[in-house]
Coordinates of C-alpha atoms in Angstrom, one line a residue:
S1 CA 0.1 0.1 -0.1
H2 CA 2.9 2.3 0.3
L3 CA 4.0 2.1 -3.2
V4 CA 0.2 2.9 -4.1
R5 CA 0.1 5.6 -1.9
E6 CA 3.7 7.2 -3.1
L7 CA 2.5 6.5 -6.8
A8 CA -0.8 8.6 -6.1
I9 CA 1.1 11.5 -4.9
E10 CA 3.8 11.3 -7.8
L11 CA 1.3 11.4 -10.7
A12 CA -1.8 13.6 -8.9
P13 CA -3.6 15.1 -10.2
L14 CA -3.4 13.7 -13.9
I15 CA -3.6 9.9 -13.0
R16 CA -5.3 8.3 -10.0
V17 CA -3.4 5.1 -8.4
N18 CA -5.0 2.7 -6.4
G19 CA -4.7 -1.1 -5.9
V20 CA -6.7 -4.4 -5.4
A21 CA -5.1 -6.9 -2.7
P22 CA -6.8 -10.3 -3.6
A23 CA -7.1 -13.0 -1.5
T24 CA -6.1 -16.5 -2.3
V25 CA -8.6 -17.5 -5.4
V26 CA -8.7 -21.5 -5.8
Q27 CA -12.3 -21.9 -8.1
G28 CA -11.7 -21.1 -11.6
S29 CA -7.8 -20.4 -11.2
A30 CA -5.3 -21.9 -13.4
M31 CA -2.9 -21.3 -10.5
F32 CA -4.1 -24.4 -8.7
P33 CA -3.5 -27.6 -10.7
R34 CA -4.4 -30.7 -9.2
D35 CA -0.8 -31.2 -7.4
R36 CA -0.7 -28.0 -5.8
V37 CA -4.5 -28.5 -4.6
V38 CA -3.4 -32.2 -3.1
G39 CA -0.3 -30.2 -1.6
S40 CA -2.6 -27.7 0.1
L41 CA -4.9 -30.2 1.3
A42 CA -1.9 -32.4 2.9
K43 CA -0.3 -28.8 4.6
Y44 CA -3.8 -28.1 6.2
Q45 CA -4.6 -31.6 7.2
I46 CA -7.6 -31.7 4.9
P47 CA -9.1 -35.1 4.3
Y48 CA -9.0 -36.4 1.0
T49 CA -8.5 -39.4 -1.2
A50 CA -6.4 -39.9 -4.5
E51 CA -9.4 -41.1 -6.1
E52 CA -11.3 -38.4 -5.5
P53 CA -11.9 -36.0 -8.9
T54 CA -9.9 -32.8 -9.3
A55 CA -12.9 -30.8 -9.0
A56 CA -13.9 -32.4 -5.6
L57 CA -10.4 -31.4 -4.5
V58 CA -10.6 -28.0 -5.5
D59 CA -13.9 -27.5 -4.0
K60 CA -12.6 -28.9 -0.5
L61 CA -9.8 -26.3 -0.8
A62 CA -11.9 -23.3 -1.6
K63 CA -14.4 -24.3 1.2
F64 CA -11.4 -24.4 3.6
Y65 CA -10.4 -20.7 2.6
A66 CA -14.0 -19.5 2.7
E67 CA -14.2 -20.7 6.4
R68 CA -11.4 -18.5 7.5
T69 CA -13.1 -15.6 6.1
L70 CA -15.8 -13.5 7.7
T71 CA -18.3 -14.0 4.6
K72 CA -17.9 -17.8 4.7
S73 CA -17.9 -18.1 1.0
P74 CA -15.3 -18.5 -1.5
I75 CA -13.4 -15.7 -3.2
T76 CA -14.1 -16.2 -7.2
P77 CA -12.6 -14.2 -10.0
A78 CA -15.3 -12.2 -10.6
D79 CA -15.3 -11.1 -6.9
Q80 CA -11.8 -9.5 -7.9
A81 CA -13.2 -8.2 -11.3
E82 CA -15.7 -6.3 -9.5
A83 CA -13.1 -4.3 -7.6
Y84 CA -11.3 -3.7 -10.8
F85 CA -14.2 -2.7 -12.5
L86 CA -15.2 0.1 -9.5
L87 CA -11.5 1.4 -9.7
V88 CA -11.6 1.8 -13.7
S89 CA -15.4 3.4 -13.6
K90 CA -16.4 6.9 -12.7
R91 CA -18.2 5.4 -9.6
L92 CA -14.7 5.8 -7.9
S93 CA -13.5 8.6 -9.9
K94 CA -12.2 10.9 -6.7
T95 CA -10.5 7.9 -4.8
T96 CA -6.6 7.6 -5.4
G97 CA -4.0 6.0 -3.0
Q98 CA -6.0 3.2 -2.1
V99 CA -5.8 -0.3 -1.6
I100 CA -9.3 -2.3 -2.3
T101 CA -8.9 -5.7 -0.1
V102 CA -10.7 -8.5 -1.8
D103 CA -10.8 -11.3 0.8
G104 CA -14.0 -11.9 2.4
G105 CA -13.0 -10.3 5.4
L106 CA -10.0 -12.8 6.7
H107 CA -10.5 -12.5 10.3
E108 CA -6.6 -12.9 10.9
A109 CA -6.2 -9.4 9.5
F110 CA -9.0 -8.1 12.2
L111 CA -6.6 -9.7 15.4

């Protein structure tokens, strides 16, 4: 967020500078192939079997991450896109130097 603020100061008033801080997106992400999902399930000691289809394993991991948030729902690429849309639209035309966090309210951040 410091970089975003510094750039906002440097480039104002001609350019607005904002950022998005996304949470982990599992569902719909190419960043989570089966081996990475299995590794994460093992790391967090989430029960699974090798026979389960990849989609079921991805769903388990997404639910695990969702349970760690205040909203209790998985973060999707569409959720993140909404933040980007707001920043490039006229709706937040007077906003600069800010970082929008799209994490469902990770409760660890509130402690």
